[in-house]
Coordinates of C-alpha atoms in Angstrom, one line a residue:
X22 CA 71.4 101.8 -183.4
X23 CA 68.9 99.8 -185.5
X24 CA 66.0 98.0 -183.7
X25 CA 67.5 94.5 -184.1
X26 CA 70.5 95.2 -182.1
X27 CA 68.5 97.0 -179.4
X28 CA 66.5 93.5 -179.1
X29 CA 69.4 91.5 -179.1
X30 CA 70.9 94.0 -176.2
X31 CA 67.7 93.3 -174.1
X32 CA 67.8 89.7 -174.7
X33 CA 71.5 89.1 -174.7
X34 CA 72.4 87.8 -171.1
X35 CA 69.0 85.4 -171.3
X36 CA 68.5 83.7 -174.8
X37 CA 71.6 81.5 -175.7
X38 CA 71.4 80.4 -179.2
X39 CA 73.5 77.1 -179.1
X40 CA 74.8 75.2 -175.9
X41 CA 78.4 75.3 -177.4
X42 CA 78.0 79.3 -177.2
X43 CA 76.4 79.2 -173.7
X44 CA 79.9 77.7 -172.3
X45 CA 81.8 80.6 -174.0
X46 CA 79.3 83.1 -172.8
X47 CA 79.7 82.0 -169.2
X48 CA 83.6 82.4 -169.6
X49 CA 83.3 85.6 -170.9
X50 CA 81.4 87.0 -168.2
X51 CA 84.5 86.2 -166.0
X52 CA 87.8 86.6 -167.9
X53 CA 87.8 90.0 -168.1
X54 CA 86.5 91.8 -165.2
X55 CA 88.6 92.0 -162.1
X56 CA 86.2 92.8 -159.3
X57 CA 88.9 94.3 -157.2
X58 CA 89.6 97.2 -160.0
X59 CA 87.6 100.4 -159.7
X60 CA 85.6 101.1 -162.5
X61 CA 83.5 104.1 -161.2
X62 CA 85.2 106.3 -163.7
X63 CA 82.9 106.0 -167.0
X64 CA 84.3 107.2 -170.4
X65 CA 82.4 107.0 -173.4
X66 CA 83.7 104.6 -175.7
X67 CA 85.5 106.8 -178.0
X68 CA 87.1 108.7 -175.3
X69 CA 88.4 105.3 -174.1
X70 CA 89.6 104.2 -177.5
X71 CA 91.8 107.4 -177.5
X72 CA 93.3 106.9 -174.0
X73 CA 93.9 103.5 -175.2
X74 CA 95.9 104.8 -178.4
X75 CA 97.9 107.5 -176.3
X76 CA 98.9 104.7 -173.5
X77 CA 99.8 102.0 -176.4
X78 CA 101.9 104.7 -177.7
X79 CA 103.5 105.5 -174.5
X80 CA 104.2 101.8 -173.9
X81 CA 102.8 101.7 -170.4
X82 CA 101.7 98.4 -170.7
X83 CA 100.0 98.1 -166.9
X84 CA 97.7 101.1 -167.4
X85 CA 97.0 99.8 -170.9
X86 CA 96.0 96.4 -169.3
X87 CA 93.7 98.6 -167.0
X88 CA 92.3 100.5 -169.9
X89 CA 91.3 97.3 -171.7
X90 CA 89.5 95.8 -168.7
X91 CA 87.4 99.2 -168.5
X92 CA 86.5 99.1 -172.0
X93 CA 85.4 95.6 -171.8
X94 CA 83.8 96.2 -168.6
X95 CA 81.5 99.2 -169.9
X96 CA 80.4 97.5 -172.6
X97 CA 79.1 94.5 -170.4
X98 CA 77.8 96.9 -168.1
X99 CA 75.6 98.7 -170.8
X100 CA 74.3 95.2 -171.9
X101 CA 73.2 94.1 -168.8
X102 CA 71.8 97.4 -167.7
X103 CA 69.5 97.7 -171.0
X104 CA 69.1 101.2 -170.5
X105 CA 67.2 102.9 -173.7
X106 CA 69.4 106.0 -173.0
X107 CA 72.5 104.1 -173.4
X108 CA 71.8 103.1 -177.1
X109 CA 73.8 105.7 -178.6
X110 CA 77.0 104.7 -176.4
X111 CA 76.4 101.3 -177.4
X112 CA 76.4 102.1 -180.9
X113 CA 79.9 103.7 -180.4
X114 CA 81.1 100.3 -179.4
X115 CA 79.7 98.7 -182.4
X116 CA 81.5 101.0 -184.6
X117 CA 84.5 100.4 -183.4
X118 CA 84.2 96.9 -185.2
X119 CA 82.4 98.1 -188.0
X120 CA 83.1 101.5 -189.5
X121 CA 85.7 102.9 -187.4
X122 CA 88.7 101.3 -188.8
X123 CA 91.3 103.0 -186.5
X124 CA 89.9 101.4 -183.6
X125 CA 90.0 98.1 -185.0
X126 CA 93.6 98.9 -185.9
X127 CA 94.7 100.1 -182.6
X128 CA 93.4 96.4 -181.3
X129 CA 95.0 94.5 -183.8
X130 CA 98.4 96.4 -183.3
X131 CA 98.2 95.5 -179.6
X132 CA 97.8 91.8 -180.7
X133 CA 100.9 91.8 -183.0
X134 CA 103.3 93.9 -180.8
X135 CA 105.3 94.7 -183.9
X136 CA 108.0 96.4 -182.1
X137 CA 109.1 93.2 -180.6
X138 CA 110.9 90.7 -182.9
X139 CA 109.5 87.2 -183.0
X140 CA 112.7 85.9 -181.1
X141 CA 112.0 87.6 -178.3
X142 CA 109.9 86.7 -175.3
X143 CA 106.8 88.8 -174.5
X144 CA 106.6 90.4 -171.1
X145 CA 104.0 89.6 -168.7
X146 CA 102.5 93.0 -169.1
X147 CA 102.3 92.9 -172.8
X148 CA 100.9 89.2 -172.8
X149 CA 98.1 90.8 -170.1
X150 CA 97.4 93.7 -172.9
X151 CA 97.1 90.8 -175.7
X152 CA 94.7 88.7 -173.6
X153 CA 92.5 91.6 -172.8
X154 CA 92.0 92.6 -176.5
X155 CA 91.1 88.8 -177.5
X156 CA 88.6 88.9 -174.8
X157 CA 86.9 91.9 -176.3
X158 CA 87.1 90.2 -179.5
X159 CA 85.4 87.2 -177.9
X160 CA 82.7 89.4 -176.8
X161 CA 82.1 91.3 -180.1
X162 CA 82.4 88.3 -182.3
X163 CA 79.5 86.6 -180.0
X164 CA 76.9 89.4 -181.3
X165 CA 74.7 88.4 -184.3
X166 CA 76.6 91.1 -186.5
X167 CA 77.9 89.5 -189.8
X168 CA 79.7 92.9 -190.7
X169 CA 81.6 92.6 -187.5
X170 CA 83.0 89.2 -188.5
X171 CA 83.2 90.3 -192.0
X172 CA 85.5 93.5 -190.9
X173 CA 87.8 91.4 -188.7
X174 CA 88.2 88.7 -191.2
X175 CA 89.1 91.5 -194.1
X176 CA 91.4 92.9 -191.8
X177 CA 93.4 89.7 -191.6
X178 CA 92.5 88.8 -188.1
X179 CA 93.0 84.7 -189.3
X180 CA 97.1 85.7 -190.2
X181 CA 97.3 87.6 -187.1
X182 CA 96.2 84.9 -184.7
X183 CA 97.2 81.8 -186.1
X184 CA 100.5 83.1 -187.9
X185 CA 101.5 86.0 -185.9
X186 CA 100.5 85.7 -182.2
X187 CA 100.9 81.6 -182.3
X188 CA 104.0 81.9 -184.3
X189 CA 105.6 83.6 -181.3
X190 CA 105.4 80.5 -179.2
X191 CA 107.5 78.0 -182.0
X192 CA 110.3 77.7 -180.2
X193 CA 110.1 75.2 -177.1
X194 CA 111.9 77.2 -174.8
X195 CA 109.2 80.1 -174.8
X196 CA 106.7 77.6 -173.4
X197 CA 108.1 77.6 -170.1
X198 CA 108.1 81.6 -169.7
X199 CA 104.5 82.8 -168.8
X200 CA 103.0 79.3 -169.2
X201 CA 99.3 79.8 -168.0
X202 CA 99.2 82.9 -170.0
X203 CA 99.9 82.0 -173.0
X204 CA 97.4 78.9 -172.3
X205 CA 94.6 81.7 -171.5
X206 CA 95.7 83.3 -174.9
X207 CA 95.2 79.6 -176.8
X208 CA 91.8 79.3 -175.1
X209 CA 90.9 83.0 -175.9
X210 CA 92.0 82.3 -179.7
X211 CA 89.6 79.1 -179.6
X212 CA 86.6 81.0 -178.7
X213 CA 87.2 83.6 -180.9
X214 CA 87.2 81.3 -184.0
X215 CA 84.1 78.9 -182.9
X216 CA 82.1 82.6 -182.6
X217 CA 83.2 83.3 -186.1
X218 CA 81.9 80.2 -187.6
X219 CA 78.3 80.7 -186.5
X220 CA 78.4 83.8 -188.6
X221 CA 79.6 82.4 -192.0
X222 CA 77.6 80.8 -194.6
X223 CA 77.9 77.0 -195.5
X224 CA 80.4 77.4 -198.1
X225 CA 82.7 79.9 -196.3
X226 CA 82.6 77.8 -193.0
X227 CA 84.1 74.9 -194.8
X228 CA 87.0 77.1 -196.2
X229 CA 87.5 78.9 -192.7
X230 CA 87.6 75.6 -191.0
X231 CA 89.9 74.1 -193.8
X232 CA 92.4 77.2 -193.0
X233 CA 92.4 76.5 -189.2
X234 CA 93.1 72.7 -189.6
X235 CA 95.9 73.8 -192.1
X236 CA 97.4 76.1 -189.5
X237 CA 100.2 75.6 -186.9
X238 CA 97.7 76.0 -183.9
X239 CA 97.6 72.0 -183.1
X240 CA 101.1 71.8 -183.6
X241 CA 101.4 74.5 -181.0
X242 CA 99.0 73.1 -178.8
X243 CA 101.1 69.9 -178.8
X244 CA 104.2 71.2 -176.9
X245 CA 101.7 73.0 -174.5
X246 CA 99.5 70.2 -173.2
X247 CA 101.9 67.9 -171.8
X248 CA 102.7 70.7 -169.0
X249 CA 99.0 69.9 -167.9
X250 CA 97.1 73.3 -168.9
X251 CA 94.1 74.1 -166.6
X252 CA 90.7 72.4 -167.6
X253 CA 89.4 75.6 -169.0
X254 CA 92.1 75.5 -171.7
X255 CA 91.6 71.8 -172.8
X256 CA 87.4 72.6 -173.1
X257 CA 87.9 75.2 -175.4
X258 CA 90.5 73.4 -177.8
X259 CA 88.5 70.4 -177.6
X260 CA 85.3 72.2 -178.5
X261 CA 87.0 74.1 -181.5
X262 CA 88.2 70.8 -182.8
X263 CA 84.8 69.0 -182.3
X264 CA 83.3 72.1 -184.6
X265 CA 85.8 71.9 -187.0
X266 CA 85.4 68.3 -187.9
X267 CA 81.8 68.1 -187.5
X268 CA 81.1 68.3 -191.6
X269 CA 82.0 65.4 -193.5
X270 CA 82.6 67.8 -196.6
X271 CA 85.9 69.1 -195.5
X272 CA 88.6 68.6 -198.1
X273 CA 91.3 66.6 -196.2
X274 CA 94.0 66.7 -199.3
X275 CA 95.6 70.3 -198.4
X276 CA 95.3 69.6 -194.6
X277 CA 99.1 68.2 -193.0
X278 CA 98.7 64.8 -192.0
X279 CA 100.6 65.5 -189.2
X280 CA 98.1 67.8 -187.8
X281 CA 95.8 65.0 -187.5
X282 CA 98.3 63.1 -185.6
X283 CA 98.6 66.1 -182.9
X284 CA 95.0 66.2 -182.2
X285 CA 94.8 62.3 -182.1
X286 CA 98.0 62.4 -179.8
X287 CA 96.0 65.1 -177.7
X288 CA 93.3 62.7 -177.4
X289 CA 95.7 59.7 -176.0
X290 CA 97.3 62.1 -173.8
X291 CA 94.0 63.2 -171.8
X292 CA 93.0 59.4 -171.8
X293 CA 96.3 58.0 -170.6
X294 CA 97.9 60.9 -168.4
X295 CA 95.3 63.3 -167.1
X296 CA 93.2 62.7 -164.2
X297 CA 89.7 64.0 -165.3
X298 CA 86.6 64.9 -163.1
X299 CA 84.8 66.5 -165.9
X300 CA 83.3 64.0 -168.0
X301 CA 82.3 66.5 -170.7
X302 CA 86.0 66.2 -171.9
X303 CA 85.8 62.7 -172.4
X304 CA 82.6 63.1 -174.4
X305 CA 84.6 65.5 -176.5
X306 CA 87.5 63.2 -176.9
X307 CA 85.1 60.7 -177.9
X308 CA 83.5 62.9 -180.6
X309 CA 86.8 63.9 -182.0
X310 CA 88.0 60.3 -182.4
X311 CA 84.5 59.6 -183.9
X312 CA 84.7 61.9 -186.6
X313 CA 88.4 61.2 -187.2
X314 CA 87.1 57.7 -187.8
X315 CA 84.4 58.8 -190.1
X316 CA 87.0 60.9 -192.3
X317 CA 89.1 57.3 -192.7
X318 CA 92.0 58.3 -190.7
X319 CA 92.5 55.0 -190.0
X320 CA 96.1 54.6 -190.3
X321 CA 96.6 57.7 -187.7
X322 CA 94.3 56.0 -185.1
X323 CA 96.3 52.5 -185.5
X324 CA 99.7 54.2 -185.2
X325 CA 99.0 56.9 -182.5
X326 CA 96.6 55.4 -180.2
X327 CA 98.1 52.2 -178.3
X328 CA 96.6 49.1 -177.1
X329 CA 96.6 50.4 -173.7
X330 CA 94.5 53.5 -174.8
X331 CA 92.0 51.2 -176.5
X332 CA 91.6 49.5 -173.4
X333 CA 91.2 52.4 -170.9
X334 CA 88.3 53.9 -173.4
X335 CA 86.6 50.4 -172.9
X336 CA 87.3 50.6 -169.2
X337 CA 86.1 54.0 -168.6
X338 CA 82.7 52.8 -169.6
X339 CA 81.7 56.2 -170.6
X340 CA 79.3 57.1 -173.5
X341 CA 79.0 53.7 -175.1
X342 CA 77.4 54.8 -178.3
X343 CA 80.1 57.2 -179.1
X344 CA 82.8 54.3 -178.5
X345 CA 80.8 51.8 -180.3
X346 CA 80.6 54.3 -183.4
X347 CA 84.2 54.7 -183.5
X348 CA 84.9 50.9 -183.6
X349 CA 82.6 50.5 -186.2
X350 CA 84.2 53.3 -188.1
X351 CA 87.5 51.8 -187.5
X352 CA 86.3 48.3 -188.6
X353 CA 84.7 49.6 -191.7
X354 CA 88.2 49.9 -193.2
X355 CA 88.7 46.3 -194.3
X356 CA 91.9 44.5 -193.1
X357 CA 93.1 41.4 -194.9
X358 CA 95.3 39.9 -192.5
X359 CA 92.5 40.4 -189.9
X360 CA 94.8 42.4 -187.5
X361 CA 92.2 44.8 -186.6
X362 CA 89.7 42.3 -185.4
X363 CA 92.0 40.5 -183.5
X364 CA 93.6 43.7 -181.7
X365 CA 89.8 44.4 -180.6
X366 CA 89.2 40.9 -179.7
X367 CA 92.0 41.1 -177.1
X368 CA 90.9 44.2 -175.4
X369 CA 87.7 42.8 -174.7
X370 CA 85.6 44.8 -177.2
X371 CA 83.0 41.8 -177.8
X372 CA 82.6 41.5 -173.9
X373 CA 82.1 45.1 -173.1
X374 CA 79.2 45.2 -176.3
X375 CA 77.7 42.0 -174.4
X376 CA 77.5 44.0 -170.9
X377 CA 76.0 46.9 -172.5
X378 CA 73.4 45.0 -174.3
X379 CA 71.8 44.7 -171.1
X380 CA 70.3 47.9 -171.4
X381 CA 67.2 47.0 -172.9
X382 CA 65.7 50.5 -172.9
X383 CA 68.4 52.3 -175.0
X384 CA 67.4 51.6 -178.8
X385 CA 69.9 54.0 -180.1
X386 CA 72.8 51.8 -177.9
X387 CA 71.1 48.6 -178.9
X388 CA 71.5 49.7 -182.6
X389 CA 75.0 50.9 -182.2
X390 CA 76.1 47.9 -180.8
X391 CA 74.7 45.4 -183.8
X392 CA 76.3 48.0 -186.5
X393 CA 79.6 47.4 -184.9
X394 CA 78.9 43.6 -184.7
X395 CA 78.0 43.7 -188.4
X396 CA 81.3 45.0 -189.2
X397 CA 83.1 42.7 -187.2
X398 CA 81.2 40.0 -189.2
X399 CA 83.4 41.0 -192.3
X400 CA 86.1 39.2 -190.8
X401 CA 85.8 35.4 -190.9
X402 CA 86.5 34.1 -187.0
X403 CA 85.3 31.3 -185.3
X404 CA 85.1 33.2 -182.0
X405 CA 82.8 35.4 -183.4
X406 CA 80.6 33.0 -184.6
X407 CA 80.2 31.2 -181.8
X408 CA 79.3 34.5 -179.6
X409 CA 76.9 35.5 -182.5
X410 CA 74.9 32.5 -182.7
X411 CA 75.1 31.7 -179.0
X412 CA 74.4 35.3 -177.6
X413 CA 73.8 38.2 -180.3
X414 CA 71.4 36.4 -182.3
X415 CA 69.0 35.0 -179.4
X416 CA 69.3 38.3 -177.7
X417 CA 67.8 40.1 -180.4
X418 CA 64.8 37.3 -180.7
X419 CA 64.3 37.9 -176.9
X420 CA 64.1 41.7 -177.3
X421 CA 61.8 41.4 -180.5
X422 CA 59.5 39.1 -178.1
X423 CA 59.7 41.7 -175.3
X424 CA 58.6 44.9 -177.5
X425 CA 56.0 45.3 -179.6
X426 CA 57.2 48.3 -181.3
X427 CA 61.1 48.1 -182.4
X428 CA 63.0 50.7 -184.2
X429 CA 63.1 50.0 -187.8
X430 CA 66.7 50.3 -187.9
X431 CA 67.3 47.5 -185.3
X432 CA 65.4 45.2 -187.7
X433 CA 67.7 46.4 -190.6
X434 CA 70.8 45.7 -188.6
X435 CA 69.4 42.1 -187.7
X436 CA 68.7 41.2 -191.5
X437 CA 72.6 42.6 -192.4
X438 CA 73.8 40.2 -189.1
X439 CA 72.2 37.4 -190.9
X440 CA 73.5 38.2 -194.4
X441 CA 77.1 38.8 -193.0
X442 CA 77.0 35.5 -191.1
X443 CA 76.1 33.5 -194.3
X444 CA 78.2 35.7 -196.7
X445 CA 81.5 36.3 -194.7
X446 CA 81.8 33.6 -192.3
X447 CA 82.6 29.9 -192.6
X448 CA 79.5 28.2 -191.5
X449 CA 79.6 24.7 -190.9
X450 CA 76.1 22.6 -191.3
X451 CA 76.0 22.4 -187.4
X452 CA 76.0 26.3 -187.7
X453 CA 73.3 26.8 -190.4
X454 CA 70.9 24.2 -188.5
X455 CA 71.4 26.2 -185.6
X456 CA 70.4 29.3 -187.2
X457 CA 67.5 28.2 -189.5
X458 CA 65.9 25.4 -187.2
X459 CA 66.7 26.3 -183.4
X460 CA 66.8 29.8 -183.3
X461 CA 64.3 29.8 -186.3
X462 CA 65.2 33.3 -187.8
X463 CA 62.8 32.9 -190.7
X464 CA 59.9 33.0 -188.2
X465 CA 61.5 36.4 -186.7
X466 CA 61.6 37.7 -190.5
X467 CA 58.1 36.9 -191.1
X468 CA 57.1 38.9 -188.0
X469 CA 59.1 41.8 -189.1
X470 CA 57.6 42.0 -192.5
X471 CA 54.1 41.9 -190.8
X472 CA 55.0 44.9 -188.8
X473 CA 57.2 46.9 -191.1
X474 CA 57.1 47.1 -194.8
X475 CA 60.4 48.5 -195.7
X476 CA 62.4 45.9 -195.5
X477 CA 61.9 44.1 -198.5
X478 CA 65.2 45.5 -200.1
X479 CA 67.1 43.8 -197.1
X480 CA 65.4 40.6 -197.1
X481 CA 65.5 40.5 -201.0
X482 CA 69.4 40.5 -200.4
X483 CA 69.2 37.9 -197.6
X484 CA 67.3 35.7 -200.0
X485 CA 69.9 36.1 -202.7
X486 CA 72.4 34.9 -200.5
X487 CA 70.3 32.1 -199.3
X488 CA 70.6 30.8 -203.1
X489 CA 74.0 30.1 -202.2
X490 CA 73.3 27.8 -199.7
X491 CA 73.2 23.6 -200.3
X492 CA 69.9 22.3 -201.5
X493 CA 69.0 20.8 -198.2
X494 CA 69.3 24.2 -196.4
X495 CA 66.9 25.6 -199.1
X496 CA 64.4 22.8 -198.4
X497 CA 64.5 24.0 -194.9
X498 CA 63.9 27.7 -195.8
X499 CA 61.0 26.4 -198.2
X500 CA 59.3 24.8 -195.1
X501 CA 59.8 27.9 -193.2
X502 CA 58.4 30.2 -195.8
X503 CA 55.4 27.9 -196.3
X504 CA 54.8 27.6 -192.2
X505 CA 55.0 31.6 -191.9
X506 CA 53.0 32.2 -194.8
X507 CA 55.7 34.5 -196.8
X508 CA 53.7 34.5 -200.1
X509 CA 50.7 35.6 -198.4
X510 CA 52.8 38.3 -196.5
X511 CA 54.7 39.5 -199.7
X512 CA 51.5 39.5 -202.0
X513 CA 49.9 41.8 -199.3
X514 CA 52.9 43.9 -199.2
X515 CA 52.9 44.0 -203.0
X516 CA 49.5 45.9 -203.2
X517 CA 50.1 47.9 -200.2
X518 CA 53.6 49.6 -201.4
X519 CA 53.1 49.3 -205.0
X520 CA 55.7 51.1 -206.9
X521 CA 58.0 51.8 -203.8
X522 CA 58.9 48.1 -203.9
X523 CA 62.0 48.3 -207.0
X524 CA 61.0 44.6 -207.5
X525 CA 62.5 43.3 -204.4
X526 CA 59.1 41.4 -203.7
X527 CA 59.2 39.8 -207.3
X528 CA 62.8 39.1 -206.6
X529 CA 61.9 37.0 -203.2
X530 CA 58.7 35.3 -204.8
X531 CA 60.9 34.3 -207.9
X532 CA 63.8 32.8 -205.9
X533 CA 61.2 31.0 -203.4
X534 CA 59.6 29.5 -207.3
X535 CA 62.8 28.7 -208.2
X536 CA 63.7 26.6 -205.1
X537 CA 60.2 25.0 -205.1
X538 CA 60.9 23.7 -208.8
X539 CA 64.1 22.6 -208.2
X540 CA 62.8 20.5 -205.5
X541 CA 60.2 19.2 -207.1
X542 CA 62.7 17.9 -210.0
X543 CA 65.0 16.6 -207.3
X544 CA 62.0 14.6 -206.0
X545 CA 61.0 13.1 -209.4
X546 CA 64.5 12.3 -210.0

């Protein structure tokens, strides 16, 4: 055995590379080892494989289950003991998944059960053997051994799991038979698919994820979850889905739309129908919905998640950053008849945003709330104008006054809010007076310029929008510009950032000069 594997063996039980894999590992330690069984008799791995092969040929599946348990038990015992004299034995285990193809073929044959036609049900004893092999696969795919992963994939593991094994429960009548054992099998398949992804390069992992998303796994799961599987199975499938959807580079073209609907429907079921004590399940559900919304699968979200579901998501009052990100992405899909916005107003989204703003210390949450508000402002709505001017703008002004250091992203959202209000909402003269005079928004912008030199792009966009305002409001802006020394501040900024400005400062100064010239000409007239 090489030194890398030896080091891995010695630290295997202590060092966990990723949080997700820690959960898988804790599961593995208890799945396959029945403490009541007597595993005192210890064979070497090659001998055990021979016994497994002979027992499989004899179709003695009760004994075969015990042999598979013993195989897994002995492997873990070696890892836990870390005895240097066991290196040769441990190396034999590794060769069963690398160079010894006959050993791997035995395990794959047990999973496939080719002598049983697909239309027939598998007995409980056969299912227990399959489950034990899957647990062994979980344990070996956990190792940092790309050669094991490559060998499994080259021997058609994906088709064996996602077409062959999963295909055995396509018919709904099969779900009722040995339901709990099939749920364990689904759980184990998920953990194997998760482990494999950690050993693939960026290009291969995308292809791998797309293949899983195109498979029938989620259709089969949609037949299982209404029968209330145990929490461990829910955790496994949700974790797999989170990992599958974590990249925005996945090609959605060939993935059946129905599979996405199945994933979203499961989220709806979990929120609506299941009494959940473990908040981590909600966290994963929200992660999945957030990724779905990033993929612009808005039609599926609209059709699948009912108004009651959206309301319950808000009432749960959990993971607000994730929830507001979902709504932000959801609102990014422009809806000309404003159906979406009215829908969200009806379920109390605005009130929920206002309630969460009280948590002043959470900058990330404040940023998420105002990102969501900025997408809301794309839709003209008098109710939103009133709430923005009376609550959301004053809140940020108070926030800026309380904190000497403010996250730059919050400044950016403030400037976008200002832009969107003027650009997309039907503001009256009263509204503009309130924003420009009573709330004195230009004072806040001048203070932002003093604290942050990289906001000139957004401020230039805002001043371009100001150019559309009636002349009397341009005069108000000029008065504010003069009072708060905009020109002096901008000239200092130009000296500081030099070539990093892209002409934004000049644009602002030119607009100010243009308005001053127009005002001068009007006065002469």
